[in-house]
Coordinates of C-alpha atoms and ligand atoms in Angstrom, one line a residue:
M1 CA 99.4 92.6 69.1
S2 CA 100.2 91.3 65.4
N3 CA 98.8 87.9 63.9
E4 CA 102.3 87.0 63.3
E5 CA 103.3 86.9 66.8
K6 CA 102.6 83.7 68.9
H7 CA 99.2 83.6 71.2
L8 CA 99.5 82.1 74.6
W9 CA 97.2 79.9 76.0
W10 CA 95.1 82.4 78.2
Q11 CA 94.4 84.1 74.8
K12 CA 93.2 81.1 72.7
D13 CA 91.8 78.8 75.4
I14 CA 88.1 79.5 76.9
V15 CA 88.0 79.8 80.3
Y16 CA 85.2 77.7 82.2
Q17 CA 84.5 78.8 86.4
I18 CA 83.4 76.4 88.5
Y19 CA 81.4 77.3 91.5
P20 CA 83.2 74.6 94.0
R21 CA 79.8 74.3 96.6
S22 CA 77.7 72.9 93.1
F23 CA 80.0 71.2 91.0
K24 CA 79.7 67.8 92.0
D25 CA 79.6 66.4 95.3
S26 CA 81.3 62.9 95.8
D27 CA 81.6 62.9 99.9
G28 CA 77.7 63.1 100.5
D29 CA 77.3 66.3 102.6
G30 CA 75.7 68.0 99.9
I31 CA 78.0 70.5 98.9
G32 CA 81.0 70.2 95.9
D33 CA 83.9 69.5 96.6
L34 CA 87.6 68.9 94.7
P35 CA 87.5 65.2 94.4
G36 CA 84.0 65.8 92.4
I37 CA 85.6 67.9 90.6
I38 CA 88.3 65.5 89.8
E39 CA 85.5 63.1 88.4
K40 CA 84.1 65.3 85.7
L41 CA 87.5 67.0 84.1
D42 CA 86.9 64.6 81.7
Y43 CA 83.4 66.0 80.8
I44 CA 85.4 69.7 80.9
K45 CA 88.0 68.5 78.7
D46 CA 85.5 66.7 76.4
L47 CA 83.3 70.4 76.2
G48 CA 86.4 72.0 74.3
V49 CA 87.1 74.0 77.7
K50 CA 91.2 74.2 78.4
V51 CA 91.2 77.1 81.6
I52 CA 89.7 75.9 84.8
W53 CA 89.0 78.6 87.2
I54 CA 87.6 77.2 90.7
S55 CA 86.0 80.1 92.8
P56 CA 88.0 79.7 96.5
I57 CA 88.5 76.6 98.2
Y58 CA 90.9 77.9 101.5
P59 CA 89.8 77.1 104.7
S60 CA 87.0 79.7 105.4
P61 CA 83.8 80.1 108.0
M62 CA 81.7 80.4 104.8
A63 CA 80.3 83.8 105.9
D64 CA 80.5 85.0 102.2
F65 CA 80.7 81.3 100.8
G66 CA 84.8 81.2 100.9
Y67 CA 85.2 85.2 99.5
D68 CA 86.0 85.4 103.7
V69 CA 89.2 83.6 103.6
S70 CA 91.1 82.3 107.1
D71 CA 94.1 80.7 105.9
Y72 CA 95.6 81.6 102.0
T73 CA 97.6 78.4 101.8
G74 CA 95.3 76.0 103.0
I75 CA 92.1 74.3 102.0
H76 CA 88.9 73.9 103.5
P77 CA 88.2 70.5 104.5
M78 CA 84.8 70.5 103.1
F79 CA 86.3 70.4 99.7
G80 CA 89.1 68.1 100.8
T81 CA 92.4 68.0 101.6
M82 CA 95.4 69.4 100.2
E83 CA 96.3 65.7 99.0
D84 CA 93.1 66.5 96.7
F85 CA 94.4 69.4 95.7
D86 CA 97.1 68.1 94.3
R87 CA 96.1 65.4 92.6
L88 CA 93.4 68.2 90.9
L89 CA 96.3 70.2 89.5
K90 CA 98.4 66.9 88.6
E91 CA 95.1 65.7 86.5
I92 CA 94.3 69.2 84.8
H93 CA 97.7 69.2 83.6
Q94 CA 97.9 65.8 82.3
R95 CA 94.8 66.2 80.1
D96 CA 96.9 69.3 79.0
M97 CA 94.3 71.7 81.1
K98 CA 95.3 74.9 82.9
L99 CA 94.3 75.8 86.6
I100 CA 93.6 79.4 87.7
L101 CA 92.5 79.7 91.6
D102 CA 90.7 82.8 93.1
Y103 CA 92.6 85.2 95.1
V104 CA 91.4 87.6 98.1
P105 CA 93.5 90.1 98.7
N106 CA 91.3 92.9 99.4
H107 CA 90.0 91.3 102.8
S108 CA 90.5 88.4 104.9
S109 CA 88.3 86.9 107.3
S110 CA 87.7 88.4 110.6
E111 CA 88.9 84.6 111.8
H112 CA 92.2 85.2 110.2
P113 CA 95.2 84.8 112.6
W114 CA 96.3 88.1 111.2
F115 CA 92.9 90.4 112.1
L116 CA 92.4 88.2 115.6
E117 CA 96.3 89.9 115.9
S118 CA 95.2 92.8 114.7
R119 CA 92.1 93.8 116.5
K120 CA 93.7 92.5 120.2
S121 CA 95.2 96.1 121.0
K122 CA 96.2 99.1 119.0
D123 CA 99.8 98.4 119.5
N124 CA 99.9 95.0 118.1
P125 CA 102.3 94.4 115.2
K126 CA 99.4 93.6 113.4
R127 CA 97.3 96.2 114.0
D128 CA 98.4 97.7 110.6
W129 CA 97.4 95.3 108.8
Y130 CA 94.1 96.4 108.9
I131 CA 92.1 99.4 108.1
W132 CA 91.4 101.2 111.9
K133 CA 90.5 104.7 112.7
D134 CA 89.0 106.4 115.8
P135 CA 85.6 107.3 115.9
K136 CA 84.4 110.8 115.2
P137 CA 84.2 112.9 118.0
D138 CA 80.5 112.2 119.1
G139 CA 81.3 108.1 118.7
S140 CA 80.2 107.9 115.1
E141 CA 81.8 106.3 112.0
P142 CA 85.2 107.8 111.0
N143 CA 83.1 108.7 107.8
N144 CA 80.5 108.1 105.5
W145 CA 81.6 104.7 103.5
L146 CA 79.0 101.9 102.8
S147 CA 79.4 98.5 103.0
V148 CA 78.8 96.6 99.6
F149 CA 76.6 94.1 101.4
G150 CA 74.6 97.5 103.7
G151 CA 75.0 99.4 105.8
S152 CA 78.0 100.9 107.0
G153 CA 81.3 100.1 106.2
W154 CA 82.6 100.8 109.6
E155 CA 82.7 98.2 112.4
Y156 CA 83.4 99.4 115.8
D157 CA 85.3 97.7 118.1
E158 CA 84.6 97.8 121.9
K159 CA 87.7 96.6 123.1
T160 CA 90.0 98.6 121.6
E161 CA 87.5 101.5 121.1
Q162 CA 87.9 102.5 116.9
Y163 CA 86.2 101.2 114.1
Y164 CA 87.8 98.7 111.3
Y165 CA 86.5 99.1 107.3
H166 CA 85.2 96.4 105.5
A167 CA 83.9 96.8 101.8
F168 CA 81.7 93.8 102.1
L169 CA 81.0 91.9 105.5
K170 CA 81.6 92.6 108.9
E171 CA 83.3 89.0 108.6
Q172 CA 85.7 90.8 105.7
P173 CA 88.0 93.0 107.2
D174 CA 89.6 94.8 104.4
L175 CA 93.2 94.8 104.6
N176 CA 95.9 97.9 104.3
W177 CA 97.3 97.2 101.3
R178 CA 98.9 100.6 102.0
N179 CA 101.7 98.3 104.9
P180 CA 104.6 96.9 103.1
E181 CA 104.2 93.8 105.3
V182 CA 101.2 92.9 104.0
Q183 CA 102.3 93.3 100.5
K184 CA 105.1 91.0 101.3
A185 CA 102.8 88.1 102.9
M186 CA 100.3 88.6 100.7
L187 CA 102.5 88.1 97.9
D188 CA 104.4 85.3 99.0
N189 CA 101.0 83.5 99.4
M190 CA 100.6 83.5 95.4
R191 CA 104.0 82.4 95.4
F192 CA 103.0 79.5 97.6
W193 CA 100.7 78.4 94.8
L194 CA 102.5 79.6 92.2
D195 CA 105.6 77.1 93.1
K196 CA 102.9 74.1 93.3
G197 CA 102.4 74.6 89.7
V198 CA 98.7 77.2 89.7
D199 CA 98.9 78.4 86.4
G200 CA 97.1 82.3 87.5
F201 CA 94.5 83.8 89.5
R202 CA 91.4 85.0 88.8
V203 CA 91.8 88.5 91.9
D204 CA 88.7 89.2 93.1
V205 CA 87.6 92.9 93.5
M206 CA 91.2 94.6 92.4
W207 CA 89.8 97.4 91.8
H208 CA 88.7 97.8 95.6
M209 CA 92.2 97.2 96.9
I210 CA 93.5 100.7 97.9
K211 CA 91.1 103.5 99.7
D212 CA 92.0 106.7 99.9
D213 CA 95.1 108.1 102.5
Q214 CA 92.8 111.2 103.7
F215 CA 89.2 108.9 104.6
R216 CA 87.4 111.6 102.5
D217 CA 83.4 111.1 102.4
N218 CA 82.3 109.5 99.4
P219 CA 80.0 112.4 97.1
P220 CA 76.1 111.3 97.0
N221 CA 75.3 109.8 93.8
P222 CA 73.1 112.0 91.9
D223 CA 71.8 108.8 89.5
Y224 CA 70.6 106.8 92.9
N225 CA 67.2 105.4 92.9
E226 CA 65.9 103.5 95.7
K227 CA 65.3 100.0 93.5
R228 CA 69.1 99.9 94.1
S229 CA 71.2 98.5 96.7
P230 CA 71.8 101.4 99.3
Y231 CA 75.5 100.9 98.5
E232 CA 74.8 102.6 95.0
Q233 CA 73.9 106.2 97.1
H234 CA 77.2 107.2 97.5
L235 CA 79.8 107.4 94.2
Q236 CA 82.8 105.3 95.1
A237 CA 85.3 108.5 94.7
Y238 CA 87.5 107.6 97.8
T239 CA 87.1 103.5 98.4
T240 CA 87.7 102.0 94.8
D241 CA 89.7 102.8 91.5
Q242 CA 92.1 105.1 93.5
S243 CA 95.6 105.9 91.7
E244 CA 97.7 104.1 93.8
V245 CA 95.8 100.7 93.0
H246 CA 97.8 100.4 89.5
G247 CA 101.3 100.3 91.8
I248 CA 100.0 97.1 93.5
V249 CA 98.5 95.5 90.6
K250 CA 101.9 95.8 89.4
K251 CA 103.3 94.0 92.3
M252 CA 101.4 91.2 91.7
R253 CA 102.2 91.1 87.9
D254 CA 105.8 91.1 88.8
V255 CA 104.9 87.9 90.5
M256 CA 103.6 86.3 88.0
D257 CA 106.5 87.3 85.9
E258 CA 108.9 85.2 88.1
Y259 CA 107.1 82.5 86.5
D260 CA 106.8 81.1 83.0
E261 CA 103.4 81.7 81.5
R262 CA 100.9 82.7 84.0
V263 CA 97.8 84.3 84.3
L264 CA 96.7 87.5 85.9
I265 CA 92.8 88.0 85.5
G266 CA 91.1 91.0 87.4
E267 CA 87.3 91.1 89.0
I268 CA 86.6 95.0 88.0
Y269 CA 83.6 96.1 87.6
L270 CA 83.9 99.9 86.3
P271 CA 83.6 101.8 82.8
V272 CA 85.8 100.8 79.7
E273 CA 87.8 103.7 80.2
R274 CA 89.0 103.2 83.7
L275 CA 89.4 99.4 83.0
V276 CA 91.5 99.5 80.5
K277 CA 93.9 101.1 82.7
Y278 CA 94.4 97.8 84.6
Y279 CA 96.6 96.5 81.7
G280 CA 99.1 98.9 83.1
E281 CA 99.9 101.6 80.7
Q282 CA 103.1 99.6 79.4
G283 CA 101.2 96.4 79.9
E284 CA 102.9 95.8 83.3
G285 CA 99.2 95.5 85.0
T286 CA 96.6 92.7 84.9
H287 CA 96.5 91.2 81.9
L288 CA 92.7 90.2 82.0
P289 CA 90.8 93.3 83.7
F290 CA 87.5 91.5 83.5
N291 CA 85.0 92.8 80.8
F292 CA 81.3 92.4 82.3
Q293 CA 80.2 94.1 79.6
L294 CA 77.8 91.6 78.2
I295 CA 76.5 91.2 81.4
L296 CA 75.5 94.8 82.1
L297 CA 74.6 95.9 78.7
P298 CA 70.7 95.4 77.9
W299 CA 70.2 92.5 75.3
N300 CA 70.2 94.9 72.4
A301 CA 71.9 94.6 69.3
R302 CA 73.0 98.0 68.4
E303 CA 73.7 98.8 72.3
I304 CA 76.1 95.6 72.5
E305 CA 77.5 96.9 68.9
A306 CA 78.6 99.9 70.4
A307 CA 79.9 98.7 73.2
I308 CA 82.0 95.9 70.9
D309 CA 83.0 98.7 68.9
R310 CA 84.2 101.4 72.2
Y311 CA 85.9 98.1 73.3
E312 CA 87.9 97.4 70.2
G313 CA 89.4 101.1 70.2
I314 CA 90.1 101.9 73.7
L315 CA 92.0 98.7 74.1
P316 CA 96.0 99.6 74.4
E317 CA 98.2 97.8 72.0
H318 CA 99.3 95.6 75.1
G319 CA 95.9 94.6 75.7
W320 CA 94.2 91.6 75.2
P321 CA 90.4 91.6 75.2
N322 CA 88.2 89.3 76.8
W323 CA 84.2 88.6 77.7
V324 CA 82.4 86.9 80.3
L325 CA 79.0 85.6 79.9
G326 CA 77.7 84.9 83.3
N327 CA 79.1 84.6 87.0
H328 CA 78.3 83.7 90.3
D329 CA 77.5 86.9 91.2
N330 CA 74.7 87.5 88.3
S331 CA 72.0 86.4 86.8
R332 CA 72.5 83.4 84.4
V333 CA 72.4 84.2 81.3
A334 CA 69.6 81.9 79.7
S335 CA 67.3 84.0 82.6
R336 CA 68.7 87.3 81.7
V337 CA 68.1 87.1 78.0
G338 CA 65.7 84.7 77.5
R339 CA 65.8 81.1 76.4
E340 CA 65.5 81.3 73.2
Q341 CA 68.4 83.7 73.1
A342 CA 70.6 81.7 75.0
R343 CA 72.4 80.5 71.7
N344 CA 73.0 83.5 70.3
A345 CA 74.0 84.1 73.6
A346 CA 76.7 81.4 73.5
M347 CA 77.3 82.3 69.6
L348 CA 78.0 85.9 70.7
L349 CA 80.3 84.8 73.5
L350 CA 82.3 82.4 71.6
T351 CA 82.9 84.2 68.5
L352 CA 83.9 87.8 69.6
R353 CA 87.8 88.5 69.8
G354 CA 89.0 87.6 72.9
T355 CA 89.5 85.3 75.8
P356 CA 85.7 84.2 77.1
T357 CA 84.6 82.7 80.1
L358 CA 82.0 80.3 80.6
Y359 CA 80.2 79.8 83.5
Y360 CA 79.3 76.4 84.6
G361 CA 76.3 75.2 83.5
D362 CA 75.8 77.7 81.1
E363 CA 76.7 75.1 78.6
I364 CA 73.4 73.3 79.3
G365 CA 71.6 76.4 79.4
M366 CA 70.9 76.7 83.3
E367 CA 68.5 79.3 84.5
N368 CA 67.6 81.1 87.8
V369 CA 66.5 78.8 90.3
E370 CA 63.7 80.4 92.6
I371 CA 65.2 80.3 96.2
P372 CA 62.2 80.0 99.1
P373 CA 62.9 82.5 101.7
E374 CA 63.9 79.5 104.4
K375 CA 67.1 78.4 101.7
V376 CA 68.0 81.3 101.0
Q377 CA 71.8 81.5 101.4
D378 CA 73.3 84.3 99.9
P379 CA 74.4 87.4 102.7
Q380 CA 73.6 90.1 100.4
E381 CA 70.3 89.2 100.1
K382 CA 69.9 88.3 104.0
N383 CA 71.2 91.8 104.6
I384 CA 69.6 93.9 101.7
P385 CA 66.4 91.7 101.3
G386 CA 64.2 92.5 98.8
K387 CA 66.1 94.0 95.9
N388 CA 66.7 91.2 93.2
L389 CA 70.6 91.0 94.7
N390 CA 69.9 87.4 95.7
R391 CA 72.9 85.1 94.0
D392 CA 71.4 82.0 95.2
P393 CA 69.4 81.5 92.3
E394 CA 72.5 81.4 89.9
R395 CA 75.0 78.9 92.4
T396 CA 72.3 75.9 92.1
P397 CA 73.8 71.9 91.9
M398 CA 74.9 71.6 88.2
Q399 CA 72.2 69.3 86.2
W400 CA 74.5 66.3 85.6
D401 CA 71.6 63.6 85.1
D402 CA 67.6 62.7 86.0
S403 CA 68.2 60.9 88.9
E404 CA 67.6 62.7 92.4
N405 CA 69.1 65.8 93.3
A406 CA 70.4 65.5 89.7
G407 CA 73.3 63.3 90.2
F408 CA 75.1 66.4 92.3
S409 CA 75.0 64.5 95.3
E410 CA 73.4 61.7 97.1
V411 CA 71.8 64.1 99.9
E412 CA 70.1 66.9 99.8
P413 CA 72.0 69.7 98.4
W414 CA 73.0 73.1 99.7
L415 CA 70.6 75.2 97.7
P416 CA 68.0 73.6 95.7
V417 CA 68.2 72.1 92.3
M418 CA 65.9 72.9 89.4
D419 CA 63.3 71.5 89.4
N420 CA 63.6 71.5 85.2
Y421 CA 66.7 69.0 85.8
Q422 CA 64.9 66.1 84.4
E423 CA 64.6 67.8 81.3
V424 CA 67.7 69.7 81.6
N425 CA 70.7 68.1 82.4
V426 CA 74.1 67.0 80.9
K427 CA 73.1 63.2 80.6
K428 CA 70.3 63.7 78.4
Q429 CA 71.9 66.6 76.5
E430 CA 74.5 64.7 75.2
K431 CA 72.4 62.3 73.5
D432 CA 70.8 64.7 71.7
D433 CA 72.6 66.1 68.2
N434 CA 70.3 68.9 68.8
S435 CA 70.7 69.9 72.5
M436 CA 72.1 73.2 73.8
L437 CA 75.2 71.3 75.3
N438 CA 75.9 69.9 71.6
F439 CA 75.4 73.2 69.9
Q440 CA 78.1 74.5 72.4
K441 CA 80.7 71.3 71.6
R442 CA 80.3 72.2 68.0
L443 CA 80.7 76.0 68.6
I444 CA 83.5 75.5 70.9
S445 CA 85.3 72.9 68.7
L446 CA 84.8 75.6 66.0
R447 CA 86.5 78.4 67.5
N448 CA 89.7 75.8 69.0
N449 CA 89.7 75.0 65.0
E450 CA 90.0 78.2 63.0
P451 CA 92.4 80.4 64.0
A452 CA 90.3 83.7 62.8
I453 CA 87.4 83.2 65.2
N454 CA 90.2 82.0 68.0
I455 CA 92.5 84.4 67.4
G456 CA 91.6 86.7 64.4
D457 CA 91.2 90.5 63.9
Y458 CA 87.6 91.9 64.2
L459 CA 85.8 93.7 61.6
P460 CA 82.4 95.2 62.5
V461 CA 79.7 95.1 60.3
P462 CA 77.2 97.7 60.6
G463 CA 74.0 95.9 61.7
S464 CA 70.3 97.5 61.5
G465 CA 67.6 96.7 63.8
N466 CA 67.7 93.6 65.9
I467 CA 70.8 92.6 63.8
L468 CA 74.6 92.1 65.6
S469 CA 77.4 91.4 62.8
Y470 CA 80.6 91.3 62.4
I471 CA 83.9 89.5 60.4
R472 CA 86.8 87.5 62.2
K473 CA 89.9 87.4 59.8
H474 CA 92.9 85.3 60.0
S475 CA 95.9 84.3 57.3
G476 CA 92.9 85.0 54.1
K477 CA 90.3 82.9 56.1
E478 CA 87.3 85.1 56.9
F479 CA 84.0 84.1 58.9
L480 CA 81.0 86.6 58.7
I481 CA 78.6 86.5 61.9
V482 CA 75.4 87.2 62.0
L483 CA 73.0 87.3 65.1
N484 CA 69.0 88.3 65.5
L485 CA 69.1 89.8 69.1
G486 CA 65.2 90.1 68.3
S487 CA 62.1 87.8 68.5
S488 CA 60.5 88.1 64.4
E489 CA 62.6 87.8 61.1
E490 CA 64.9 90.6 60.2
H491 CA 66.3 91.0 56.3
F492 CA 69.6 92.6 56.5
T493 CA 72.0 94.0 53.6
A494 CA 75.3 93.8 54.8
D495 CA 77.4 96.9 53.5
I496 CA 80.0 93.8 52.2
P497 CA 80.7 93.8 48.4
D498 CA 80.0 90.8 46.3
L499 CA 79.4 88.9 49.5
K500 CA 79.1 85.4 49.1
G501 CA 79.2 82.5 51.6
V502 CA 78.1 79.6 53.3
V503 CA 76.9 78.9 56.4
K504 CA 79.2 76.8 58.9
L505 CA 77.3 76.6 61.7
A506 CA 74.0 77.9 62.6
T507 CA 71.6 78.1 66.2
N508 CA 69.1 76.0 63.7
P509 CA 71.8 73.7 62.2
E510 CA 68.6 73.0 59.0
I511 CA 70.7 76.2 57.3
E512 CA 74.2 74.8 58.0
G513 CA 75.3 74.3 54.2
Q514 CA 73.2 77.5 52.8
Q515 CA 74.5 80.0 50.5
I516 CA 74.8 83.5 51.3
G517 CA 74.8 86.7 49.6
R518 CA 74.9 90.0 50.7
E519 CA 71.1 90.2 51.1
I520 CA 70.6 88.2 54.2
S521 CA 66.9 87.1 55.9
I522 CA 67.2 85.6 59.5
A523 CA 65.0 83.9 61.7
G524 CA 63.8 85.6 64.7
N525 CA 66.3 84.4 67.7
S526 CA 68.9 83.1 65.4
G527 CA 72.4 83.5 64.1
F528 CA 74.8 81.8 62.0
I529 CA 78.7 81.8 61.4
A530 CA 79.1 81.6 57.5
E531 CA 82.7 81.2 55.9
I532 CA 83.2 84.1 53.2
N533 CA 85.0 85.1 50.3
A534 CA 86.4 81.8 50.2
Ligands
GLC1 C1 83.6 89.6 94.5 C2 82.9 87.9 94.5 C3 82.3 88.0 95.7 C4 82.2 88.8 96.9 C5 82.9 89.3 97.0 C6 83.5 89.3 98.1 O1 82.7 90.5 93.8 O2 83.4 87.8 93.0 O3 81.4 86.8 94.8 O4 81.3 88.3 97.5 O5 83.7 90.0 96.1 O6 84.5 89.2 98.0
MG2 MG1 81.3 66.7 99.4

């Protein structure tokens, strides 16, 4: 996309992910809720973030904490009422902000009325809404497909003597997206929220939606090792990323296009060359296929540099980039890269070209919280213990202040609050000019106000050692970003003739205002943004 074209809100603005159970509890049940989010909208606005994505808030038995939906057009009473939702949306729009909902099309809850019907009998009209198969002659599973959350992907149903497929928990049966009735019902559910004025969806496990129609066995993964989830024993050749999925994505996109300027984001964990296919050949796919490389790559300047350049190079012309640093399924960034590198990580996320997604709490440097065995909630950890697959550590209550339960709730929260909350909390950081929170606010404000950083071109600057460097450029204005991903001082000669610049923002504010040239010395664990060639 050329710089002359108009950029849309979802290209310019930062997405902030709220895990609603853990953001703010307003009714004293220890679980976050919609009125709690409303209370904190000014905080989010003040951060400089304009787009909020909320993980599922629909009625759900909560086997997978909302990713098991039993009513796609309702609100779970634990989170509030539909009136609360309408008020939330209104308050968000009044602040000139946008709301993105999570949509979970791959599977419903086993308590969804559709599944309750489907499992009644083989000739029930809803039978084919899910994926049912006969056992093999010996009574065993129809094929070798596994569940992401451990064990077989097939669950036997005594009553009708068939198996149903579930890529996740057995309480999350996969919908049969090959069935036109399912497509219609699910697309209509999207329209329900779009009609209300919701600005877009983050589509859960988009690459899972269609499975092989011949139900072939998945091949073994030659690189599997026992430390990994048993799910990784197979290559998902026949269960995910099937070519027909793009047709379904296009149908979803067509629904979005019935409305003005809405956004479709896809959760897709795939290598970049397969990921970018989800934009659609002519841009008829998802607007933003989530790019998780910053989560998945080792924190290594050379590897990250190569990955950025490759991603930039492989993006189709119609594809707008995006970057994600953390979410509710992966380690907190401050724990993954280390506290010392957390500011660099934020600087990287917010200066790369493309829409950034920021996970709640990362703006204050929240870390993984160790969960005692008796407090474990995550079904993935319960089913596959001991493989470091627990997602509770990154889902703990937002640390608002130093009062009991970190100001999240008046009662003991559903997951423990981190024991550092008296030091690491919003209230304290708001008062400290040099806090992580104020650093991130300055970074966000620079990004929002400088088109070069917001929507400008990306130009690689070959780094060396632990140095990652690049330029962002727009209508004559240029910024050089230099990040030292190592812990000791580095000297770096930027390959830019006659380089002259002034540091505008740095992880260490003392160097702001300093002049730079080609020969750059940069302290360990630090980074800066300099305006150059002004
Ligand atoms: C997605 C969600 C994850 C959930 C899974 C099944 O990966 O992000 O939290 O458990 O889908 O819905
Ligand atoms: Mg509550």
